[in-house]
Amino acid sequence: MKLILLGAPGAGKGTQAEFISEKCNIPTISTGNIIRAALKNGTEMGLVAKSYIDAGSLVPDDVVIGIVKERLSEKDCENGYILDGFPRTIPQAEALDAMGDTVDTVLSIEVSDEEIVKRMSGRRVCEKCGTSYHTEYKKPEKEGVCNLCGGNLVIRKDDEPSTVLNRLEVYHQQTEPLMAYYEKQGKLISVEGMDTVQETTAAVFAALEI
C-alpha cells in the first residue's frame, strides 16, 4: 500500500499513521523527520536543504521532493509507505506523480475547524520532560503539574488559538485543493475524525480495508 494522509493540523494524521504502519508493516514518512535525517546523514539533498535552513529560508519544493525521492528509494519502502505531511501543495503532488511512484490511496481525515481549535488549544506540554496532556481528554492528576516529573505544564506557541487559526488558514488555501486533485484520479477516501482515537482508527481501518 502506498498511502498519502491528508488532514488539517491536529486532525490526528500522525497517530493514525503509527497504527497503519504497525498493522501493514510499512514505514511512515514524515517530511519533517526525513529532512532532519538527510541533514544528519549529510546526503546530497540534505546538504542543499541545510544551505537554505542556515540562511533562515524555507526549503524549496524541488529540494523537498529530492529528499522524498531519496527516501522512497530505500529498501524498506519496497512494499509500500505512508506519506504524512507531503505533498502539501498541487505542485508537490504533480512532482510526486512525475517521479512515477504511483500512490494507491489518499486518505483524508476530516475534522471541523472548531474541533481542531478545541483539541489543540487544550493541549498542555511538560516543559521539563515533554509529556503531553489535554485539559479535556488527558488531564494530569494535579492541575498544571506533570504526573511523571512534577514539571510545569505549558501551552506551546503552536497550540495557541491564534496560531492554530493561522495554520488552518494555510491548510485550507494550500493543502485542501489536493482533495479535488486526488478525487479526479479516483484515489481519495474521506473519514470523519471521531471523538476518540480508537473510533477514528476503526473508521480508518474500515475505509482502507485492512
Tab-separated table of C-alpha atoms in Angstrom:
chain	number	residue	atom	x	y	z
A	1	MET	CA	0.000	0.000	0.000
A	2	LYS	CA	1.284	3.427	-0.990
A	3	LEU	CA	-0.745	5.887	1.018
A	4	ILE	CA	-0.936	9.667	1.484
A	5	LEU	CA	-2.562	11.010	4.650
A	6	LEU	CA	-4.308	14.373	4.409
A	7	GLY	CA	-5.953	16.400	7.152
A	8	ALA	CA	-5.676	19.692	8.978
A	9	PRO	CA	-3.018	20.195	11.686
A	10	GLY	CA	-4.333	18.443	14.803
A	11	ALA	CA	-6.617	16.061	12.854
A	12	GLY	CA	-4.633	13.056	14.140
A	13	LYS	CA	-2.679	12.079	10.999
A	14	GLY	CA	0.498	11.219	12.916
A	15	THR	CA	-1.337	8.998	15.396
A	16	GLN	CA	-3.244	7.135	12.673
A	17	ALA	CA	-0.065	6.774	10.589
A	18	GLU	CA	1.530	4.884	13.532
A	19	PHE	CA	-1.375	2.413	13.711
A	20	ILE	CA	-1.474	1.851	9.921
A	21	SER	CA	2.319	1.436	9.847
A	22	GLU	CA	2.159	-1.227	12.577
A	23	LYS	CA	-0.791	-3.035	11.009
A	24	CYS	CA	0.624	-3.104	7.448
A	25	ASN	CA	4.335	-3.236	8.335
A	26	ILE	CA	5.208	-0.262	6.116
A	27	PRO	CA	7.180	2.867	7.107
A	28	THR	CA	5.655	6.257	7.863
A	29	ILE	CA	7.487	9.002	6.012
A	30	SER	CA	7.092	12.424	7.567
A	31	THR	CA	8.801	15.223	5.647
A	32	GLY	CA	9.969	16.893	8.872
A	33	ASN	CA	11.665	13.676	10.005
A	34	ILE	CA	13.275	12.845	6.670
A	35	ILE	CA	14.637	16.366	6.219
A	36	ARG	CA	16.184	16.119	9.706
A	37	ALA	CA	17.600	12.660	8.824
A	38	ALA	CA	19.002	13.950	5.496
A	39	LEU	CA	20.696	16.827	7.344
A	40	LYS	CA	22.114	14.470	9.971
A	41	ASN	CA	23.360	11.942	7.389
A	42	GLY	CA	24.789	14.650	5.114
A	43	THR	CA	23.090	13.311	1.973
A	44	GLU	CA	23.452	15.312	-1.228
A	45	MET	CA	19.935	16.770	-0.892
A	46	GLY	CA	20.387	17.158	2.865
A	47	LEU	CA	23.369	19.448	2.280
A	48	VAL	CA	21.347	21.527	-0.191
A	49	ALA	CA	18.498	21.798	2.350
A	50	LYS	CA	20.995	22.824	5.033
A	51	SER	CA	22.105	25.823	2.987
A	52	TYR	CA	18.507	27.135	2.964
A	53	ILE	CA	17.872	26.352	6.645
A	54	ASP	CA	21.152	28.029	7.676
A	55	ALA	CA	20.066	31.123	5.744
A	56	GLY	CA	16.713	31.101	7.569
A	57	SER	CA	14.798	30.350	4.348
A	58	LEU	CA	12.090	27.775	3.617
A	59	VAL	CA	13.414	24.660	1.886
A	60	PRO	CA	12.090	24.958	-1.726
A	61	ASP	CA	9.831	22.341	-3.306
A	62	ASP	CA	12.455	20.834	-5.617
A	63	VAL	CA	14.766	20.124	-2.657
A	64	VAL	CA	11.968	18.638	-0.512
A	65	ILE	CA	10.954	16.473	-3.496
A	66	GLY	CA	14.572	15.354	-3.951
A	67	ILE	CA	14.747	14.319	-0.285
A	68	VAL	CA	11.418	12.444	-0.549
A	69	LYS	CA	12.686	10.697	-3.706
A	70	GLU	CA	15.885	9.613	-1.880
A	71	ARG	CA	13.794	8.225	0.992
A	72	LEU	CA	11.317	6.351	-1.238
A	73	SER	CA	14.193	4.570	-2.993
A	74	GLU	CA	15.262	2.885	0.266
A	75	LYS	CA	14.652	-0.843	0.719
A	76	ASP	CA	12.011	-0.568	3.473
A	77	CYS	CA	9.674	1.250	1.034
A	78	GLU	CA	9.583	-1.661	-1.434
A	79	ASN	CA	6.243	-2.954	-0.085
A	80	GLY	CA	4.683	0.467	0.396
A	81	TYR	CA	4.775	3.502	2.655
A	82	ILE	CA	2.656	6.204	4.303
A	83	LEU	CA	3.347	9.842	3.414
A	84	ASP	CA	2.446	12.229	6.240
A	85	GLY	CA	2.957	15.944	5.541
A	86	PHE	CA	3.768	15.518	1.849
A	87	PRO	CA	2.540	16.594	-0.613
A	88	ARG	CA	1.282	19.889	0.847
A	89	THR	CA	0.562	21.646	-2.458
A	90	ILE	CA	-0.609	20.816	-6.003
A	91	PRO	CA	2.924	21.382	-7.479
A	92	GLN	CA	4.328	18.885	-4.938
A	93	ALA	CA	1.600	16.359	-5.874
A	94	GLU	CA	2.385	16.822	-9.569
A	95	ALA	CA	6.095	16.303	-8.863
A	96	LEU	CA	5.313	13.116	-6.920
A	97	ASP	CA	3.286	11.823	-9.898
A	98	ALA	CA	6.152	12.770	-12.225
A	99	MET	CA	8.517	10.537	-10.184
A	100	GLY	CA	6.467	7.609	-11.475
A	101	ASP	CA	5.911	6.368	-7.922
A	102	THR	CA	2.167	5.833	-8.114
A	103	VAL	CA	0.244	6.300	-4.900
A	104	ASP	CA	-2.674	3.859	-4.418
A	105	THR	CA	-4.840	5.724	-1.931
A	106	VAL	CA	-5.192	9.191	-0.425
A	107	LEU	CA	-6.966	9.208	2.944
A	108	SER	CA	-8.316	12.496	4.283
A	109	ILE	CA	-9.193	12.710	7.991
A	110	GLU	CA	-11.988	15.290	8.283
A	111	VAL	CA	-12.266	17.353	11.468
A	112	SER	CA	-14.055	20.717	11.768
A	113	ASP	CA	-12.011	23.864	12.404
A	114	GLU	CA	-13.873	24.402	15.693
A	115	GLU	CA	-12.913	20.928	16.910
A	116	ILE	CA	-9.271	21.422	15.807
A	117	VAL	CA	-9.024	24.676	17.798
A	118	LYS	CA	-10.607	22.957	20.820
A	119	ARG	CA	-8.234	19.981	20.563
A	120	MET	CA	-5.062	21.987	20.082
A	121	SER	CA	-5.742	24.871	22.461
A	122	GLY	CA	-6.455	22.308	25.197
A	123	ARG	CA	-3.008	20.695	24.815
A	124	ARG	CA	-0.524	21.145	27.641
A	125	VAL	CA	3.105	20.037	27.480
A	126	CYS	CA	5.538	19.488	30.352
A	127	GLU	CA	8.377	21.993	29.967
A	128	LYS	CA	10.788	19.521	31.626
A	129	CYS	CA	10.123	16.131	30.029
A	130	GLY	CA	7.816	16.978	27.095
A	131	THR	CA	4.911	14.692	28.121
A	132	SER	CA	1.610	15.830	26.561
A	133	TYR	CA	-1.688	16.334	28.364
A	134	HIS	CA	-5.073	17.805	27.488
A	135	THR	CA	-7.480	19.883	29.568
A	136	GLU	CA	-10.383	17.613	28.480
A	137	TYR	CA	-9.053	14.331	27.109
A	138	LYS	CA	-5.927	13.618	29.177
A	139	LYS	CA	-5.929	15.586	32.415
A	140	PRO	CA	-2.941	15.451	34.789
A	141	GLU	CA	-3.558	14.196	38.334
A	142	LYS	CA	-2.789	17.680	39.630
A	143	GLU	CA	-3.735	20.674	37.506
A	144	GLY	CA	-0.746	22.285	35.794
A	145	VAL	CA	1.724	19.649	37.045
A	146	CYS	CA	3.253	16.708	35.123
A	147	ASN	CA	2.410	13.266	36.568
A	148	LEU	CA	5.837	11.912	35.626
A	149	CYS	CA	8.361	14.536	36.712
A	150	GLY	CA	6.429	17.272	38.502
A	151	GLY	CA	7.335	19.859	35.848
A	152	ASN	CA	5.084	22.794	34.898
A	153	LEU	CA	2.585	22.222	32.090
A	154	VAL	CA	2.619	24.970	29.476
A	155	ILE	CA	0.829	25.865	26.215
A	156	ARG	CA	3.167	25.656	23.226
A	157	LYS	CA	3.067	28.651	20.868
A	158	ASP	CA	1.933	26.277	18.092
A	159	ASP	CA	-1.161	25.407	20.148
A	160	GLU	CA	-2.299	28.952	20.948
A	161	PRO	CA	-5.704	29.626	19.285
A	162	SER	CA	-4.383	32.484	17.105
A	163	THR	CA	-1.516	30.291	15.800
A	164	VAL	CA	-3.873	27.347	15.210
A	165	LEU	CA	-6.244	29.565	13.184
A	166	ASN	CA	-3.306	30.801	11.060
A	167	ARG	CA	-2.165	27.224	10.414
A	168	LEU	CA	-5.728	26.231	9.460
A	169	GLU	CA	-5.926	29.132	7.011
A	170	VAL	CA	-2.692	27.983	5.325
A	171	TYR	CA	-4.048	24.408	5.218
A	172	HIS	CA	-7.332	25.492	3.568
A	173	GLN	CA	-5.513	27.622	0.992
A	174	GLN	CA	-2.592	25.349	0.086
A	175	THR	CA	-3.380	21.752	1.024
A	176	GLU	CA	-7.155	21.365	0.781
A	177	PRO	CA	-7.075	21.704	-3.061
A	178	LEU	CA	-5.222	18.346	-3.073
A	179	MET	CA	-8.530	16.657	-2.242
A	180	ALA	CA	-10.016	17.665	-5.609
A	181	TYR	CA	-6.730	16.767	-7.350
A	182	TYR	CA	-6.785	13.192	-5.994
A	183	GLU	CA	-10.563	12.843	-6.293
A	184	LYS	CA	-10.154	13.359	-10.055
A	185	GLN	CA	-7.680	10.466	-10.025
A	186	GLY	CA	-10.215	8.307	-8.162
A	187	LYS	CA	-7.846	7.825	-5.199
A	188	LEU	CA	-9.480	9.917	-2.453
A	189	ILE	CA	-11.177	8.366	0.596
A	190	SER	CA	-12.539	10.589	3.385
A	191	VAL	CA	-13.017	9.524	7.004
A	192	GLU	CA	-14.555	11.599	9.748
A	193	GLY	CA	-12.293	12.109	12.760
A	194	MET	CA	-14.223	10.758	15.748
A	195	ASP	CA	-14.253	11.797	19.411
A	196	THR	CA	-11.786	9.087	20.413
A	197	VAL	CA	-8.582	7.830	18.781
A	198	GLN	CA	-9.921	4.252	18.885
A	199	GLU	CA	-13.125	5.174	16.986
A	200	THR	CA	-11.118	7.068	14.355
A	201	THR	CA	-8.720	4.116	13.967
A	202	ALA	CA	-11.650	1.731	13.449
A	203	ALA	CA	-13.081	4.034	10.753
A	204	VAL	CA	-9.645	4.388	9.069
A	205	PHE	CA	-9.031	0.612	9.030
A	206	ALA	CA	-12.530	0.005	7.614
A	207	ALA	CA	-12.012	2.622	4.878
A	208	LEU	CA	-8.633	1.108	3.924
A	209	GLU	CA	-9.994	-2.454	4.252
A	210	ILE	CA	-7.092	-3.564	6.440
